[in-house]
């Protein structure tokens, strides 16, 4: 079993605000991706592309678990490029008036055949930017 990528940041925002940013598609498009078919319900599938008009990488996920104001877990796949499947878990916990956001991305080795853009380093760098910069700036403004 491989070691998952774990990224953790403390964000200066209350847990309710962080939860809404992580689970509301209208909020998500301000800091993450535009995911028009995202619905916070176990079993629902969602699809999105990286920002821009290229539409190079189709991302697809299925909601696997929801614990309100604590955790959202979903699959992460690239159905047009690979049969590989990974799992992303977003966990949040209050820390006084701030919130600790932890992202765990498991089984990224499923994408080893896709090249450098799908390496552990690439995913780690991407998640650090998404949470440590985009999400943090969005919530702390």
PDB file of C-alpha atoms in Angstrom:
ATOM      1  CA  UNK A   1       0.000   0.000   0.000  1.00  0.00           C
ATOM      2  CA  UNK A   2       1.361   3.398  -0.939  1.00  0.00           C
ATOM      3  CA  UNK A   3       1.655   6.420   1.303  1.00  0.00           C
ATOM      4  CA  UNK A   4      -1.110   8.943   0.654  1.00  0.00           C
ATOM      5  CA  UNK A   5      -0.392  12.603   0.043  1.00  0.00           C
ATOM      6  CA  UNK A   6      -1.436  14.614   3.091  1.00  0.00           C
ATOM      7  CA  UNK A   7      -1.658  18.398   2.982  1.00  0.00           C
ATOM      8  CA  UNK A   8      -2.744  20.414   6.010  1.00  0.00           C
ATOM      9  CA  UNK A   9      -3.292  24.130   6.587  1.00  0.00           C
ATOM     10  CA  UNK A  10      -4.794  26.244   9.321  1.00  0.00           C
ATOM     11  CA  UNK A  11      -7.187  28.818   7.884  1.00  0.00           C
ATOM     12  CA  UNK A  12      -8.357  31.910   9.707  1.00  0.00           C
ATOM     13  CA  UNK A  13     -12.083  31.310   9.186  1.00  0.00           C
ATOM     14  CA  UNK A  14     -14.850  29.584  11.151  1.00  0.00           C
ATOM     15  CA  UNK A  15     -15.635  25.963  10.332  1.00  0.00           C
ATOM     16  CA  UNK A  16     -19.099  26.799   8.908  1.00  0.00           C
ATOM     17  CA  UNK A  17     -17.545  29.139   6.342  1.00  0.00           C
ATOM     18  CA  UNK A  18     -14.894  26.559   5.408  1.00  0.00           C
ATOM     19  CA  UNK A  19     -17.506  23.798   5.065  1.00  0.00           C
ATOM     20  CA  UNK A  20     -19.587  25.962   2.731  1.00  0.00           C
ATOM     21  CA  UNK A  21     -16.519  26.746   0.590  1.00  0.00           C
ATOM     22  CA  UNK A  22     -15.720  23.029   0.299  1.00  0.00           C
ATOM     23  CA  UNK A  23     -19.242  21.812  -0.460  1.00  0.00           C
ATOM     24  CA  UNK A  24     -21.143  24.547  -2.309  1.00  0.00           C
ATOM     25  CA  UNK A  25     -20.535  24.596  -6.071  1.00  0.00           C
ATOM     26  CA  UNK A  26     -21.110  28.370  -6.266  1.00  0.00           C
ATOM     27  CA  UNK A  27     -18.397  28.923  -3.647  1.00  0.00           C
ATOM     28  CA  UNK A  28     -16.065  26.270  -5.101  1.00  0.00           C
ATOM     29  CA  UNK A  29     -15.755  28.032  -8.448  1.00  0.00           C
ATOM     30  CA  UNK A  30     -14.232  31.049  -6.672  1.00  0.00           C
ATOM     31  CA  UNK A  31     -11.201  29.149  -5.359  1.00  0.00           C
ATOM     32  CA  UNK A  32     -11.195  25.582  -6.753  1.00  0.00           C
ATOM     33  CA  UNK A  33     -12.893  24.428  -9.949  1.00  0.00           C
ATOM     34  CA  UNK A  34     -16.183  25.178 -11.654  1.00  0.00           C
ATOM     35  CA  UNK A  35     -18.144  21.954 -11.066  1.00  0.00           C
ATOM     36  CA  UNK A  36     -21.688  22.629 -12.341  1.00  0.00           C
ATOM     37  CA  UNK A  37     -22.975  19.102 -11.616  1.00  0.00           C
ATOM     38  CA  UNK A  38     -21.622  18.911  -8.039  1.00  0.00           C
ATOM     39  CA  UNK A  39     -24.232  17.820  -5.510  1.00  0.00           C
ATOM     40  CA  UNK A  40     -23.367  17.081  -1.901  1.00  0.00           C
ATOM     41  CA  UNK A  41     -24.956  13.648  -1.742  1.00  0.00           C
ATOM     42  CA  UNK A  42     -23.375  10.210  -1.364  1.00  0.00           C
ATOM     43  CA  UNK A  43     -23.409   8.381  -4.700  1.00  0.00           C
ATOM     44  CA  UNK A  44     -23.605  11.523  -6.854  1.00  0.00           C
ATOM     45  CA  UNK A  45     -21.092  11.829  -9.661  1.00  0.00           C
ATOM     46  CA  UNK A  46     -19.464  15.109 -10.684  1.00  0.00           C
ATOM     47  CA  UNK A  47     -17.242  16.210 -13.570  1.00  0.00           C
ATOM     48  CA  UNK A  48     -14.916  19.131 -14.202  1.00  0.00           C
ATOM     49  CA  UNK A  49     -11.957  20.388 -16.208  1.00  0.00           C
ATOM     50  CA  UNK A  50      -8.982  22.481 -15.201  1.00  0.00           C
ATOM     51  CA  UNK A  51      -9.547  26.254 -15.627  1.00  0.00           C
ATOM     52  CA  UNK A  52      -9.325  27.712 -19.114  1.00  0.00           C
ATOM     53  CA  UNK A  53     -10.733  26.740 -22.479  1.00  0.00           C
ATOM     54  CA  UNK A  54      -8.369  23.847 -23.212  1.00  0.00           C
ATOM     55  CA  UNK A  55     -10.510  21.201 -21.477  1.00  0.00           C
ATOM     56  CA  UNK A  56      -7.428  18.979 -21.500  1.00  0.00           C
ATOM     57  CA  UNK A  57      -8.076  16.818 -18.441  1.00  0.00           C
ATOM     58  CA  UNK A  58     -11.554  15.551 -17.654  1.00  0.00           C
ATOM     59  CA  UNK A  59     -11.780  14.906 -13.895  1.00  0.00           C
ATOM     60  CA  UNK A  60     -14.563  12.733 -12.548  1.00  0.00           C
ATOM     61  CA  UNK A  61     -15.539  11.880  -8.998  1.00  0.00           C
ATOM     62  CA  UNK A  62     -18.193  10.088  -7.005  1.00  0.00           C
ATOM     63  CA  UNK A  63     -19.148  11.252  -3.521  1.00  0.00           C
ATOM     64  CA  UNK A  64     -18.270   8.368  -1.172  1.00  0.00           C
ATOM     65  CA  UNK A  65     -18.828   9.774   2.320  1.00  0.00           C
ATOM     66  CA  UNK A  66     -20.152  12.919   3.988  1.00  0.00           C
ATOM     67  CA  UNK A  67     -19.944  13.849   7.654  1.00  0.00           C
ATOM     68  CA  UNK A  68     -21.380  17.394   7.827  1.00  0.00           C
ATOM     69  CA  UNK A  69     -18.875  20.013   8.999  1.00  0.00           C
ATOM     70  CA  UNK A  70     -16.173  17.312   9.285  1.00  0.00           C
ATOM     71  CA  UNK A  71     -15.479  15.301   6.133  1.00  0.00           C
ATOM     72  CA  UNK A  72     -16.172  14.870   2.405  1.00  0.00           C
ATOM     73  CA  UNK A  73     -14.646  11.883   0.616  1.00  0.00           C
ATOM     74  CA  UNK A  74     -14.794  11.295  -3.137  1.00  0.00           C
ATOM     75  CA  UNK A  75     -13.139   9.309  -5.870  1.00  0.00           C
ATOM     76  CA  UNK A  76     -10.817  11.095  -8.323  1.00  0.00           C
ATOM     77  CA  UNK A  77     -10.414   9.725 -11.838  1.00  0.00           C
ATOM     78  CA  UNK A  78      -9.497  10.724 -15.390  1.00  0.00           C
ATOM     79  CA  UNK A  79     -11.926   8.517 -17.346  1.00  0.00           C
ATOM     80  CA  UNK A  80     -10.652   9.483 -20.801  1.00  0.00           C
ATOM     81  CA  UNK A  81      -7.001   8.726 -19.976  1.00  0.00           C
ATOM     82  CA  UNK A  82      -6.836   5.960 -17.408  1.00  0.00           C
ATOM     83  CA  UNK A  83      -8.725   3.231 -15.592  1.00  0.00           C
ATOM     84  CA  UNK A  84      -6.893   4.337 -12.442  1.00  0.00           C
ATOM     85  CA  UNK A  85      -8.909   5.493  -9.466  1.00  0.00           C
ATOM     86  CA  UNK A  86      -7.767   7.477  -6.453  1.00  0.00           C
ATOM     87  CA  UNK A  87      -9.615   8.836  -3.427  1.00  0.00           C
ATOM     88  CA  UNK A  88      -9.581  12.381  -2.037  1.00  0.00           C
ATOM     89  CA  UNK A  89     -10.695  13.113   1.528  1.00  0.00           C
ATOM     90  CA  UNK A  90     -11.273  16.641   2.819  1.00  0.00           C
ATOM     91  CA  UNK A  91     -11.344  16.815   6.625  1.00  0.00           C
ATOM     92  CA  UNK A  92     -11.946  19.944   8.678  1.00  0.00           C
ATOM     93  CA  UNK A  93     -11.789  20.554  12.400  1.00  0.00           C
ATOM     94  CA  UNK A  94     -12.231  23.703  14.465  1.00  0.00           C
ATOM     95  CA  UNK A  95      -9.231  25.196  16.208  1.00  0.00           C
ATOM     96  CA  UNK A  96     -10.500  28.077  18.327  1.00  0.00           C
ATOM     97  CA  UNK A  97     -11.729  30.638  15.738  1.00  0.00           C
ATOM     98  CA  UNK A  98      -9.734  29.027  12.946  1.00  0.00           C
ATOM     99  CA  UNK A  99     -10.174  25.781  11.007  1.00  0.00           C
ATOM    100  CA  UNK A 100      -7.651  23.064  10.236  1.00  0.00           C
ATOM    101  CA  UNK A 101      -8.125  21.741   6.699  1.00  0.00           C
ATOM    102  CA  UNK A 102      -6.549  18.370   5.924  1.00  0.00           C
ATOM    103  CA  UNK A 103      -6.566  16.842   2.458  1.00  0.00           C
ATOM    104  CA  UNK A 104      -5.623  13.199   1.973  1.00  0.00           C
ATOM    105  CA  UNK A 105      -5.156  11.891  -1.578  1.00  0.00           C
ATOM    106  CA  UNK A 106      -4.816   8.115  -1.684  1.00  0.00           C
ATOM    107  CA  UNK A 107      -3.704   5.768  -4.469  1.00  0.00           C
ATOM    108  CA  UNK A 108      -2.213   8.357  -6.807  1.00  0.00           C
ATOM    109  CA  UNK A 109       0.035   5.553  -8.086  1.00  0.00           C
ATOM    110  CA  UNK A 110      -3.011   4.528 -10.113  1.00  0.00           C
ATOM    111  CA  UNK A 111      -1.980   7.335 -12.506  1.00  0.00           C
ATOM    112  CA  UNK A 112       1.716   6.415 -12.847  1.00  0.00           C
ATOM    113  CA  UNK A 113       1.137   5.492 -16.494  1.00  0.00           C
ATOM    114  CA  UNK A 114      -0.014   9.040 -17.290  1.00  0.00           C
ATOM    115  CA  UNK A 115       3.379  10.727 -16.939  1.00  0.00           C
ATOM    116  CA  UNK A 116       4.962  13.579 -15.018  1.00  0.00           C
ATOM    117  CA  UNK A 117       1.829  15.773 -14.734  1.00  0.00           C
ATOM    118  CA  UNK A 118       0.314  13.020 -12.568  1.00  0.00           C
ATOM    119  CA  UNK A 119       3.313  12.383 -10.318  1.00  0.00           C
ATOM    120  CA  UNK A 120       3.284  12.517  -6.508  1.00  0.00           C
ATOM    121  CA  UNK A 121       5.262  15.776  -6.704  1.00  0.00           C
ATOM    122  CA  UNK A 122       2.808  17.320  -9.149  1.00  0.00           C
ATOM    123  CA  UNK A 123      -0.234  16.387  -7.052  1.00  0.00           C
ATOM    124  CA  UNK A 124       1.449  17.572  -3.841  1.00  0.00           C
ATOM    125  CA  UNK A 125       2.363  20.912  -5.401  1.00  0.00           C
ATOM    126  CA  UNK A 126      -1.147  21.283  -6.794  1.00  0.00           C
ATOM    127  CA  UNK A 127      -2.913  20.560  -3.490  1.00  0.00           C
ATOM    128  CA  UNK A 128      -0.575  22.881  -1.575  1.00  0.00           C
ATOM    129  CA  UNK A 129      -1.423  25.675  -4.015  1.00  0.00           C
ATOM    130  CA  UNK A 130      -5.146  24.975  -4.014  1.00  0.00           C
ATOM    131  CA  UNK A 131      -5.476  24.878  -0.225  1.00  0.00           C
ATOM    132  CA  UNK A 132      -2.552  26.990   0.997  1.00  0.00           C
ATOM    133  CA  UNK A 133      -3.093  29.779  -1.502  1.00  0.00           C
ATOM    134  CA  UNK A 134      -6.458  29.703  -3.304  1.00  0.00           C
ATOM    135  CA  UNK A 135      -8.713  28.449  -0.493  1.00  0.00           C
ATOM    136  CA  UNK A 136      -6.882  30.401   2.188  1.00  0.00           C
ATOM    137  CA  UNK A 137      -7.000  33.676   0.230  1.00  0.00           C
ATOM    138  CA  UNK A 138     -10.663  33.161  -0.622  1.00  0.00           C
ATOM    139  CA  UNK A 139     -11.689  32.510   2.995  1.00  0.00           C
ATOM    140  CA  UNK A 140      -9.415  35.028   4.714  1.00  0.00           C
ATOM    141  CA  UNK A 141     -10.228  38.027   2.500  1.00  0.00           C
TER     142      UNK A 141
END
